[in-house]
Short mmCIF file of C-alpha atoms in Angstrom, two decimals:
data_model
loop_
_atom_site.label_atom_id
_atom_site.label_comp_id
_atom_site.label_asym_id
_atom_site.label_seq_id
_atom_site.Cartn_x
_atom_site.Cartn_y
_atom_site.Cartn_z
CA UNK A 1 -14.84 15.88 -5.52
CA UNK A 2 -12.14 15.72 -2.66
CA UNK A 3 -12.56 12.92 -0.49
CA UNK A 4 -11.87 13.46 3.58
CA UNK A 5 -10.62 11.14 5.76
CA UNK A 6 -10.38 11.70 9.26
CA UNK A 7 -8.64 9.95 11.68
CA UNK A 8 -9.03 10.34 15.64
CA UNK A 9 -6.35 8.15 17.52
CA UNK A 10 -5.85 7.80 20.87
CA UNK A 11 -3.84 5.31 23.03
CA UNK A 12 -4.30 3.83 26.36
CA UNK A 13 -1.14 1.56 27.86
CA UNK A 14 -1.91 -0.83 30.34
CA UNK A 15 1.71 -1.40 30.65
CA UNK A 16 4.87 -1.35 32.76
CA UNK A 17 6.36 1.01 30.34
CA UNK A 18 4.76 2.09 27.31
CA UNK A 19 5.49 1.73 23.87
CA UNK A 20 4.08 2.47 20.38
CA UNK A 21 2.47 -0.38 18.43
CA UNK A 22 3.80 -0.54 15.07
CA UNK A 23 3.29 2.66 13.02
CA UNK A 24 1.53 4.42 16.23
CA UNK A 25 2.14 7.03 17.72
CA UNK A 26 0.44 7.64 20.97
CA UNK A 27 0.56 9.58 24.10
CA UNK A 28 1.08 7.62 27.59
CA UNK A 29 -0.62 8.71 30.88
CA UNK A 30 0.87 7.80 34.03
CA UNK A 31 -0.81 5.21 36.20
CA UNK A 32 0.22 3.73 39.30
CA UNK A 33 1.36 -0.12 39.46
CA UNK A 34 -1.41 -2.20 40.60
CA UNK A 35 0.75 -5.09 41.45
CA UNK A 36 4.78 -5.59 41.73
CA UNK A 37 4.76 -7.97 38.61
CA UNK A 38 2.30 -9.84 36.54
CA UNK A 39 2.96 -13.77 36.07
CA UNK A 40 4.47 -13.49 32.73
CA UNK A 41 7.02 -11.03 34.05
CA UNK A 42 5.30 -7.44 32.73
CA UNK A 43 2.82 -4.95 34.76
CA UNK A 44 -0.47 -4.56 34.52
CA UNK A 45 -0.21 -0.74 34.77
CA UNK A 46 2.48 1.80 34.03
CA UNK A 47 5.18 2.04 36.56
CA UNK A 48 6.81 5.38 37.18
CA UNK A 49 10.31 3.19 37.62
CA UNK A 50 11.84 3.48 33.97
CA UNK A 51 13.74 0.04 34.64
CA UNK A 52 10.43 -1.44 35.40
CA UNK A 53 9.37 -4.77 32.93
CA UNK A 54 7.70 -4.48 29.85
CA UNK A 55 3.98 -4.10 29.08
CA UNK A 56 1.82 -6.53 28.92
CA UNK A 57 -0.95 -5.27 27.31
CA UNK A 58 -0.74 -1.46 24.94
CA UNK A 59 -4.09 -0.38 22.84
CA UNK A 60 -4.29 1.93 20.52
CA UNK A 61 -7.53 3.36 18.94
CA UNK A 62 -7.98 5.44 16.05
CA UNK A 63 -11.39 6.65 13.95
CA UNK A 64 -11.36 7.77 10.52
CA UNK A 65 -13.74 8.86 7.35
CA UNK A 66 -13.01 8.56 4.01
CA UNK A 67 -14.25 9.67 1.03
CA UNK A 68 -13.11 8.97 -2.52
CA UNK A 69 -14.21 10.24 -5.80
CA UNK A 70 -13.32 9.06 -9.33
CA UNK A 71 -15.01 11.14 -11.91
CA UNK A 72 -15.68 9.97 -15.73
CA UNK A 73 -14.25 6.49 -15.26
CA UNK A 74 -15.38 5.44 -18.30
CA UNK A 75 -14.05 8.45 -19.96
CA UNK A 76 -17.27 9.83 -21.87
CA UNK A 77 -18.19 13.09 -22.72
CA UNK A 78 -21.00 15.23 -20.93
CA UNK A 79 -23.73 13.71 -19.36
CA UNK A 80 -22.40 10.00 -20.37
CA UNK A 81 -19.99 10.45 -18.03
CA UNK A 82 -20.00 8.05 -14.86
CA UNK A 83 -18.94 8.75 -11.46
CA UNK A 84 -18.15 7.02 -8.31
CA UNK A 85 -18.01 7.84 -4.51
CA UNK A 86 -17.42 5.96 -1.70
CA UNK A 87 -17.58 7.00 2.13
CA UNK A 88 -15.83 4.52 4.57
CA UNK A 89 -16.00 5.81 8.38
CA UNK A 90 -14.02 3.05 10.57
CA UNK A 91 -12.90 2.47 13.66
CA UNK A 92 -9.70 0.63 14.77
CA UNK A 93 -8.15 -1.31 17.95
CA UNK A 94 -5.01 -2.06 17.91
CA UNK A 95 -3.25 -4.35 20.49
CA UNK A 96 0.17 -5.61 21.28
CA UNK A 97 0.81 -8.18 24.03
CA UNK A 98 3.95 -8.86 25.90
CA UNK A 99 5.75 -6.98 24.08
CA UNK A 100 9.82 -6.71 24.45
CA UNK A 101 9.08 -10.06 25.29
CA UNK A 102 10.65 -13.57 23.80
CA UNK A 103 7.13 -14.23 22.47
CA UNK A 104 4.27 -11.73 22.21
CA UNK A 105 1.76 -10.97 20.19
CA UNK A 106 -0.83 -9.13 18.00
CA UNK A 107 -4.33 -7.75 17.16
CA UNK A 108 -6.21 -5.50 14.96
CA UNK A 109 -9.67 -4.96 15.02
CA UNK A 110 -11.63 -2.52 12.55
CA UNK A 111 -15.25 -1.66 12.25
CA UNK A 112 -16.25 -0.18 9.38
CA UNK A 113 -19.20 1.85 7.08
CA UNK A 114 -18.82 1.67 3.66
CA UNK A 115 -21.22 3.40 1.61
CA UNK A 116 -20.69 3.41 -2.14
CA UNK A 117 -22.63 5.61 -5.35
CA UNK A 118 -22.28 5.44 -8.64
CA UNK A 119 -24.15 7.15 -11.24
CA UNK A 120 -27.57 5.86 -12.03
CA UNK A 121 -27.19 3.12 -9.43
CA UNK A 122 -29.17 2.99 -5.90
CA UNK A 123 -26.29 3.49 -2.90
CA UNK A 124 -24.82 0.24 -1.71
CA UNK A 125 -24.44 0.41 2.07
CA UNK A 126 -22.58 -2.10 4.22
CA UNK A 127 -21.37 -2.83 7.70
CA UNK A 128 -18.38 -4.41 8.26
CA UNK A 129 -15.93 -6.13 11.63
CA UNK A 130 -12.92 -7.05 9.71
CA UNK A 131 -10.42 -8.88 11.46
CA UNK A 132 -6.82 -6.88 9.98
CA UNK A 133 -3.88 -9.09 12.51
CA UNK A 134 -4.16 -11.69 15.17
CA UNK A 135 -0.40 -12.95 15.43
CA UNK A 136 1.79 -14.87 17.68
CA UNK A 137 5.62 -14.07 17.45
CA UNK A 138 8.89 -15.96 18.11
CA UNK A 139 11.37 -13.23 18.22
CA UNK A 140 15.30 -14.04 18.09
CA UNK A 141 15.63 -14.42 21.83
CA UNK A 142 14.34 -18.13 21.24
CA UNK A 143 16.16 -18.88 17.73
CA UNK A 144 18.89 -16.22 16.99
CA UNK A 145 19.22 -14.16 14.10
CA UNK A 146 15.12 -15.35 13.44
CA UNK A 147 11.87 -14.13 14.14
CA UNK A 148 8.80 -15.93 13.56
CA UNK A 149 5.01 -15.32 12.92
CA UNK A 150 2.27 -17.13 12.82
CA UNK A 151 -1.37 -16.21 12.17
CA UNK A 152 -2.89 -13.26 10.21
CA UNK A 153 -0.09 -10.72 9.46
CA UNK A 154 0.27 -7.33 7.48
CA UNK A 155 3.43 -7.92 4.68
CA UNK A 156 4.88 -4.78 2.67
CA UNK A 157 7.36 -5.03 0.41
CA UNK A 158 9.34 -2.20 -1.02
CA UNK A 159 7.76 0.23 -2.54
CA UNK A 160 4.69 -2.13 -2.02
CA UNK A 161 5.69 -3.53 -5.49
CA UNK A 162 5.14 -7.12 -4.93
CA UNK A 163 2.95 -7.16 -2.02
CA UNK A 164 1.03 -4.85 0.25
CA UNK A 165 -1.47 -7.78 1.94
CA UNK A 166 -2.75 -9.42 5.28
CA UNK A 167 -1.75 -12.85 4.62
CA UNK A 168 -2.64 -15.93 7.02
CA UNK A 169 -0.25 -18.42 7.40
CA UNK A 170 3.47 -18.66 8.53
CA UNK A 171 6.12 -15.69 8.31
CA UNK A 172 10.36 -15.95 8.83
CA UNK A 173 12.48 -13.40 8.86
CA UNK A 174 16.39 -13.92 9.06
CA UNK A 175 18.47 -11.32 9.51
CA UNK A 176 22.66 -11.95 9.91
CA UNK A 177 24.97 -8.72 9.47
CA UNK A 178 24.25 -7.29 6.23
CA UNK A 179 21.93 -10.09 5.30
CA UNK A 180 18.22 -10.50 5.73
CA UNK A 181 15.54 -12.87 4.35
CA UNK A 182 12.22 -13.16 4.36
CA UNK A 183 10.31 -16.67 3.86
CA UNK A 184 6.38 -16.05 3.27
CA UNK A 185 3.83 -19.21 3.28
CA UNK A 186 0.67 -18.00 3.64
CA UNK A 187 -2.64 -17.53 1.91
CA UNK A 188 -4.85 -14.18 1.95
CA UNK A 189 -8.06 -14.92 4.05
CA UNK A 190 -7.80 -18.40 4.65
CA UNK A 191 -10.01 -17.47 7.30
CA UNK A 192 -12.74 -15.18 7.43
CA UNK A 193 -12.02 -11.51 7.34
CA UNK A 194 -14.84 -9.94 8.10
CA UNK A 195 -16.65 -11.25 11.49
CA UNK A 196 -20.10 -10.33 9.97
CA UNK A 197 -20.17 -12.06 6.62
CA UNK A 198 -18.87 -15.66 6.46
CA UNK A 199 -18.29 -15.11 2.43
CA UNK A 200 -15.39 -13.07 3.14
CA UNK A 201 -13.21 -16.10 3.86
CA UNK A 202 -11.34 -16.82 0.68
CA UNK A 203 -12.79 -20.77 -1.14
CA UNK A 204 -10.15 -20.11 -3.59
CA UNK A 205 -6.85 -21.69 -1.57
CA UNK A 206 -3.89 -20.57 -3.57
CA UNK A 207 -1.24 -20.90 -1.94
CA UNK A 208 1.67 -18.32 -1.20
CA UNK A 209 5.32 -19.26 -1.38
CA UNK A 210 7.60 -16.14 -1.22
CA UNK A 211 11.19 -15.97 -0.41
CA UNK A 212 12.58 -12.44 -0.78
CA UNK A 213 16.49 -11.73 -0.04
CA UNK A 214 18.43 -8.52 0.70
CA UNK A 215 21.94 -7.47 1.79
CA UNK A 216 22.96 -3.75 2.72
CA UNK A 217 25.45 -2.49 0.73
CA UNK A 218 25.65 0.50 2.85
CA UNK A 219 23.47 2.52 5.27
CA UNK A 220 21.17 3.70 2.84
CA UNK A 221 21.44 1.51 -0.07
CA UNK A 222 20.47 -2.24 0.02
CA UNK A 223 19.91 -4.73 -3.31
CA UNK A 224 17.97 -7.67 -3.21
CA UNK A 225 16.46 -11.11 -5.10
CA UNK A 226 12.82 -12.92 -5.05
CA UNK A 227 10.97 -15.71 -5.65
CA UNK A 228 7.06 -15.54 -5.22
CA UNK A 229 5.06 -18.08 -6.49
CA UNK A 230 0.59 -18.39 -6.05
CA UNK A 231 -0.63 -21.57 -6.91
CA UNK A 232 -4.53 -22.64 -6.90
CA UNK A 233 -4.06 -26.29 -5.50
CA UNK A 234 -7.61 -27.30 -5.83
CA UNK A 235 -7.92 -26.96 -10.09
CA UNK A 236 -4.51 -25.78 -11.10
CA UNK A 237 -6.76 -22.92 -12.75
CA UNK A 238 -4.42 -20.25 -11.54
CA UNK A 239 -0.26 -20.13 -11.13
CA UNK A 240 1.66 -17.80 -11.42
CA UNK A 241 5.43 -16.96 -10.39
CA UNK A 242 7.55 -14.13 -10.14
CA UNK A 243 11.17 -13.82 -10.31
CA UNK A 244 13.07 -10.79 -9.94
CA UNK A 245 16.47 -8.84 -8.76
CA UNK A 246 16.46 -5.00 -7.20
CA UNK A 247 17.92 -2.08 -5.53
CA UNK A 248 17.11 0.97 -3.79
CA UNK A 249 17.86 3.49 -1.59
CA UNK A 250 14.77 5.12 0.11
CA UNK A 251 16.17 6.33 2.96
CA UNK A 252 19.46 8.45 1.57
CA UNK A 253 19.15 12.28 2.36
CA UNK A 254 20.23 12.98 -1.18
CA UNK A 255 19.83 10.50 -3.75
CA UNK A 256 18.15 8.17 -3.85
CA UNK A 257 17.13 5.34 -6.13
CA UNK A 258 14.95 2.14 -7.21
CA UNK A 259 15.78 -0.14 -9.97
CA UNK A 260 13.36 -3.24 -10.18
CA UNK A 261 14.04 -6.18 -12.81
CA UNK A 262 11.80 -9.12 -13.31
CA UNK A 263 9.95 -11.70 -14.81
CA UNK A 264 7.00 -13.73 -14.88
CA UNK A 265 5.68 -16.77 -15.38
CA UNK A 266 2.16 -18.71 -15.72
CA UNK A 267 -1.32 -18.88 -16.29
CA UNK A 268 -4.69 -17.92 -15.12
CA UNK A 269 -7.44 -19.94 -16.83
CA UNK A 270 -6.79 -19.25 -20.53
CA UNK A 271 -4.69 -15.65 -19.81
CA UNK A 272 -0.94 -16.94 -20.46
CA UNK A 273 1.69 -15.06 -17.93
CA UNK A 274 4.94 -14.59 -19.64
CA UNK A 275 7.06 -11.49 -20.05
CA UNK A 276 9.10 -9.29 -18.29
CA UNK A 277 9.28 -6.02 -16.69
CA UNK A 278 11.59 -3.05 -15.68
CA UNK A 279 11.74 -0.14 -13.31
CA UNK A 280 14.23 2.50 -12.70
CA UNK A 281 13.99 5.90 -10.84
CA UNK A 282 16.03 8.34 -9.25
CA UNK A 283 15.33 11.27 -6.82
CA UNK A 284 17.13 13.96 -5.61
CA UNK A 285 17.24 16.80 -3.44
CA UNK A 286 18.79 20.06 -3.65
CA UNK A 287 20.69 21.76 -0.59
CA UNK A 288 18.27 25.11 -0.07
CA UNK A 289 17.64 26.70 3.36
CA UNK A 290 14.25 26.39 4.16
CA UNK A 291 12.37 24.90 1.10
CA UNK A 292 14.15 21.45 0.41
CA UNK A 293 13.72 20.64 -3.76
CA UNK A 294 13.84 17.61 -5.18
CA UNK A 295 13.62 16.21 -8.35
CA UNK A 296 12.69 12.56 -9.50
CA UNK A 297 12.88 10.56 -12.73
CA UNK A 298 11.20 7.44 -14.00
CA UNK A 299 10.70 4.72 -16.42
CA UNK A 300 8.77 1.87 -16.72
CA UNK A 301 8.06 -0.83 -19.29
CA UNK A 302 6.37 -4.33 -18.97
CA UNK A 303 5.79 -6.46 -21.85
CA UNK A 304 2.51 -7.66 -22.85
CA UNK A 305 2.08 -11.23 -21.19
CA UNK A 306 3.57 -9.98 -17.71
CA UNK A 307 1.24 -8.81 -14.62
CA UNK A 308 1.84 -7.62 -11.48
CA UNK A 309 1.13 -10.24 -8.67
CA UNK A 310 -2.32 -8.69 -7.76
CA UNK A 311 -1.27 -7.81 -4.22
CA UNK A 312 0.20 -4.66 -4.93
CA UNK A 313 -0.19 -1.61 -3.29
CA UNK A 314 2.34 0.58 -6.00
CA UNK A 315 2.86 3.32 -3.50
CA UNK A 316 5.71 4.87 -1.87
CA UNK A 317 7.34 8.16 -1.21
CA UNK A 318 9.59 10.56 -3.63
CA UNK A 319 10.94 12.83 -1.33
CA UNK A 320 8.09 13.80 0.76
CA UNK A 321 6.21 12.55 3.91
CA UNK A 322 3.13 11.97 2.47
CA UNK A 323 2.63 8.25 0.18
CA UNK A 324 1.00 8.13 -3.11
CA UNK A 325 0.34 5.86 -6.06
CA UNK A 326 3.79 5.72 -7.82
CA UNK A 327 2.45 5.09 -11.25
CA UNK A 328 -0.42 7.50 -11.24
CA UNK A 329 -3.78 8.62 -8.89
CA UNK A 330 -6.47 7.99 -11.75
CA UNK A 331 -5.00 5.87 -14.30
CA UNK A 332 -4.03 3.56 -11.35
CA UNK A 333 -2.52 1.37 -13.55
CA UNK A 334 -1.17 -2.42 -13.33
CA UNK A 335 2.30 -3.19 -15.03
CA UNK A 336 0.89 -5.04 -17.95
CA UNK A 337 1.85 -4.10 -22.07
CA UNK A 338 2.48 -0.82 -20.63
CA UNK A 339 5.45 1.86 -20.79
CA UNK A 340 5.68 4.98 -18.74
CA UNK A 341 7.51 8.21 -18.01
CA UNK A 342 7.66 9.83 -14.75
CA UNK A 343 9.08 13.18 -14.09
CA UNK A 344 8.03 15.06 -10.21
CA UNK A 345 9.26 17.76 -8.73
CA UNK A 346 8.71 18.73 -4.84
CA UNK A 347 9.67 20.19 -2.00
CA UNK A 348 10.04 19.25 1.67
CA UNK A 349 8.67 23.19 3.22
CA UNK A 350 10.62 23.50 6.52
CA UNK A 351 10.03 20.53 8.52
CA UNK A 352 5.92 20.30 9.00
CA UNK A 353 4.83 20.01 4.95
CA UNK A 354 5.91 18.82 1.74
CA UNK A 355 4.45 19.04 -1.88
CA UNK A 356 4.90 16.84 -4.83
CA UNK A 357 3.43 17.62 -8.50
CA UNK A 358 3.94 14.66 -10.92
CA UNK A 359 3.75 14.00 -14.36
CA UNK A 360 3.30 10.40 -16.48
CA UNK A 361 3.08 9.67 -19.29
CA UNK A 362 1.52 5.86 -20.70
CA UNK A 363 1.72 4.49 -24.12
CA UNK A 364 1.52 0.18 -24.45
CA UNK A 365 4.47 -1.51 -25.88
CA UNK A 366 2.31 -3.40 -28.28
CA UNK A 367 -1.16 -1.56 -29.68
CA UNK A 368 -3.91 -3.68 -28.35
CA UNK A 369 -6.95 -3.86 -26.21
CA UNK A 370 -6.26 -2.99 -22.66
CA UNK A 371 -6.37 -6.40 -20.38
CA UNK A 372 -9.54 -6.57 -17.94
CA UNK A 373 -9.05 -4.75 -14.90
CA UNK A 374 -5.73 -3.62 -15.74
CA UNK A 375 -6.24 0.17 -14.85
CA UNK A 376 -8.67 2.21 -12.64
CA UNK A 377 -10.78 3.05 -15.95
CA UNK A 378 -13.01 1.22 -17.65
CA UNK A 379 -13.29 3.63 -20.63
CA UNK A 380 -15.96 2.41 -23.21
CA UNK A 381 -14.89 3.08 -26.65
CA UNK A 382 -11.27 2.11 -27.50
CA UNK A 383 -10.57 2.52 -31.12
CA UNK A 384 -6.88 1.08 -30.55
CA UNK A 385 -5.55 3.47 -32.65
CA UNK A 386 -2.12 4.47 -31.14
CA UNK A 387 -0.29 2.94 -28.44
CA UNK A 388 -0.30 6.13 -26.72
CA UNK A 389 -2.84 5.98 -23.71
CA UNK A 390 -2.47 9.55 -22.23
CA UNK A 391 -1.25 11.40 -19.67
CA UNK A 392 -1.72 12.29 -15.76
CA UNK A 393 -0.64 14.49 -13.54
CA UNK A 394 -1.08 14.25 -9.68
CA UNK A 395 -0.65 17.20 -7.08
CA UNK A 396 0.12 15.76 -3.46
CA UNK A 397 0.12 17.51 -0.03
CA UNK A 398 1.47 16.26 3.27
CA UNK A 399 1.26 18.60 6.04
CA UNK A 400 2.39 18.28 9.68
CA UNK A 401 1.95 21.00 12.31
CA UNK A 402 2.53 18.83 15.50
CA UNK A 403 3.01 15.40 15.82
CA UNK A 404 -0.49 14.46 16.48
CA UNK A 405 -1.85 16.35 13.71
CA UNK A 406 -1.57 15.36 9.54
CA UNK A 407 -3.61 16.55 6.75
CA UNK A 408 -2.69 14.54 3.18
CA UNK A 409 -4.26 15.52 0.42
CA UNK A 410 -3.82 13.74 -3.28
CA UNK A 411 -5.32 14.82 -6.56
CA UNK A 412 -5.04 13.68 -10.00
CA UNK A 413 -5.88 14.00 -13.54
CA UNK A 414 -5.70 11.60 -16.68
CA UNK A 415 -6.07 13.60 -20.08
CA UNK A 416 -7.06 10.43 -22.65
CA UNK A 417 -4.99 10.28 -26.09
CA UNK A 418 -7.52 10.27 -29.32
CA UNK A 419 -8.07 6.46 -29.09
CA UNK A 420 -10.57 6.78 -26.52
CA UNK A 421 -14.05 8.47 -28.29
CA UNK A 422 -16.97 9.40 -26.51
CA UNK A 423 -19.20 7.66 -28.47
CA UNK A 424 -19.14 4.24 -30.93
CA UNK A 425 -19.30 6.20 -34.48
CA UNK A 426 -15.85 7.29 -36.31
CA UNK A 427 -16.74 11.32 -35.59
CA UNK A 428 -17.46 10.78 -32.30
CA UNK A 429 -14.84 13.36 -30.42
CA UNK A 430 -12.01 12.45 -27.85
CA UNK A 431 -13.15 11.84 -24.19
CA UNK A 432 -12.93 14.26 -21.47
CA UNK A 433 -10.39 13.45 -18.90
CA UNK A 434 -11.11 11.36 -15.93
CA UNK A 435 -10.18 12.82 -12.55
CA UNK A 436 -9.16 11.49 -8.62
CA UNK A 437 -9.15 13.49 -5.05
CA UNK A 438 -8.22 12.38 -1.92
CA UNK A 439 -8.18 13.81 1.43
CA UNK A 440 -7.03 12.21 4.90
CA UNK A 441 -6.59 14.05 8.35
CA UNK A 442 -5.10 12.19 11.11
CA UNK A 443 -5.53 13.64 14.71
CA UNK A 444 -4.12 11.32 17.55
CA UNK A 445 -4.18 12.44 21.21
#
């Protein structure tokens, strides 16, 4: 099954002079100034002037569908196998106020539909008014070299390794030269998330402390230190830390790199957190007329007490436009006992479309039962035979024709190694592989 997802953006500036929200692209229509000036120094509506102030108001919407499909996720064998779908049409406001101002703000707004199947279950439908950003901002025209946030904020990390969250609390970000920081204390839904069920506010308060540092070595290549700790402060239940170097280069024409190094420390209930991990990649791209080749290579191994923070997104780009999971589409896995080899190969085709096929390949470290929730699977029968898990192999599709118009489309397959059976006695045969689609269309006007 390939899932769609659609997305219809369009943008409407009430503003001296328009500008995109972050990650927004939008087209402006021209309006006539209702006023000179408004009281906080910006206009109300666009002013044909181009030295005219800044806009007080910009809103973007956007409306998408989605539909995933995981198939055999418990990796069984004809009609034992289990399937899921889920369909999740939204639709988003964004807002930006005063912005290009000493302090402005933000908002994000997003109804959606989520409608989820599984195999021999009823549909689970739900209606949802999540509350993404509301933010306040300090920017370094009050305190040089600083900006600051408070309120509900969306934090990314690179390569979303650490951290791909809306967190609620207080963000700092210093920047001097070739030096940045950022200081992170916050929690994840401190309050509640979605305006139509109170139980999405978070009762768990564990609290955030992350301090992540970076200098630029050059234009294109930066390395960096962190520090992130979560802490349950109501019953100590749950702490965990994370301590780690890197470096990378995403943005180099033709090479580019990651290298991640780190370690962790702590517990959650009885689950001891101690190990390590490391992450090292390379990509690069050919000089061809036309088609633009690259090639990428990976490795990753994490020992069997570490885990990932939980906030993770694990995606990012190889040489493409389009983002995908880094350590595989189906397997989805977390960095936990766990050793893999990546090889991809792609091509940027012209400038509108690029193509990525990639291969990995897990095995554990140590041969053991695989740690609750710690990939997208939940096969049934694991005879723990081998460390070797299995492999995957994704195909992903980015394609551009204008710039309000993308189609991205991932797929993915994971072929199970003989330790996972299809059934409980010793000649029961291997599994059949599990599979993942995705599609997403973008269309903003």
């Amino acid at each position: 099954m390939i899932s769609a997802k659609q997305t219809v953006s369009g943008a409407l500036l009430l503003s001296a002079a328009a500008a995109p929200i972050a990650q927004a692209q939008a087209q402006e229509a021209t309006l006539t100034p209702s006023r000179p000036q408004g009281a906080a120094g910006c206009l109300f509506w666009r002013s044909p002037e181009p030295s005219a102030a800044p806009p007080c108001v910009a809103l973007q919407f956007a409306a998408e569908m989605e539909a995933v499909n995981l198939r055999n996720k418990g990796l069984r064998l004809g009609d034992k196998r289990s399937n899921k779908l889920e369909l999740e049409p939204l639709l988003r406001l964004n807002a930006q106020f005063m912005k290009n101002s000493p302090v402005d703000g933000g908002l994000e707004l997003e109804w959606q539909r989520v409608i989820k199947r599984e195999s021999a279950k009823p549909a689970r439908k739900q209606t949802r008014l999540n509350l993404n950003q509301a933010w306040v901002r300090l920017t370094d025209r009050v305190i040089p070299h600083t900006e600051w946030k408070l309120g509900r904020w969306l934090y990314r990390d690179e390569r979303e390794w650490l951290i791909d969250e809306n967190l609620d609390g207080l963000g700092l970000r210093w920047k001097y030269v070739d030096w940045s920081a950022d200081l992170l204390l916050a929690r994840v839904n401190l309050w509640q998330k979605d305006l139509m069920d109170r139980t999405s506010r978070n009762t768990d308060p564990v609290n955030i402390i992350g301090v992540l540092l970076r200098r630029q070595l050059t234009d294109d290549w930066h390395i960096g230190l962190y520090g992130f700790n979560q802490h349950n402060v109501s019953n100590h239940r749950f702490r965990q830390s994370h301590y780690g170097i890197r470096s990378y280069s995403e943005e180099a024409k033709r090479f580019n790199h990651w290298l991640e190094a780190g370690f962790a420390k702590g517990h959650n209930k009885s689950d001891r957190i101690q190990g390590y991990v490391f992450d090292i990649g390379a990509t690069y791209a050919f000089k061809m007329s036309g088609i633009k080749p690259y090639l990428t290579l990976g490795y990753t191994a994490s020992s069997k007490n570490y885990t990932q923070t939980g906030l993770q997104g694990n995606e990012a780009k190889f040489g493409g436009d389009t983002k995908f999971k880094i350590y595989g589409e189906t397997l989805d896995p977390l960095l936990r006992n766990l050793q893999i080899f990546t090889l991809g190969i792609g091509a940027n085709i012209g400038k509108k479309a690029s193509l990525d096929l990639v291969y990995h390949d897990y095995s554990q470290l140590r041969r053991e039962k695989i740690a609750n929730k710690a990939i997208a699977l939940s096969p049934k029968y694991d005879r723990q035979t081998t460390r070797r898990l299995g492999y995957g192999i994704d195909l992903i599709y980015g394609w551009k024709p204008t710039s309000s118009v993308k189609l991205e489309t991932r797929l993915g397959i994971f072929q199970p190694s003989a330790r996972f059976a299809s059934g409980s006695k010793a000649s029961s045969p291997r599994s059949q592989p599990a599979s993942f689609a995705a599609v997403e269309l973008k269309i903003a006007f």
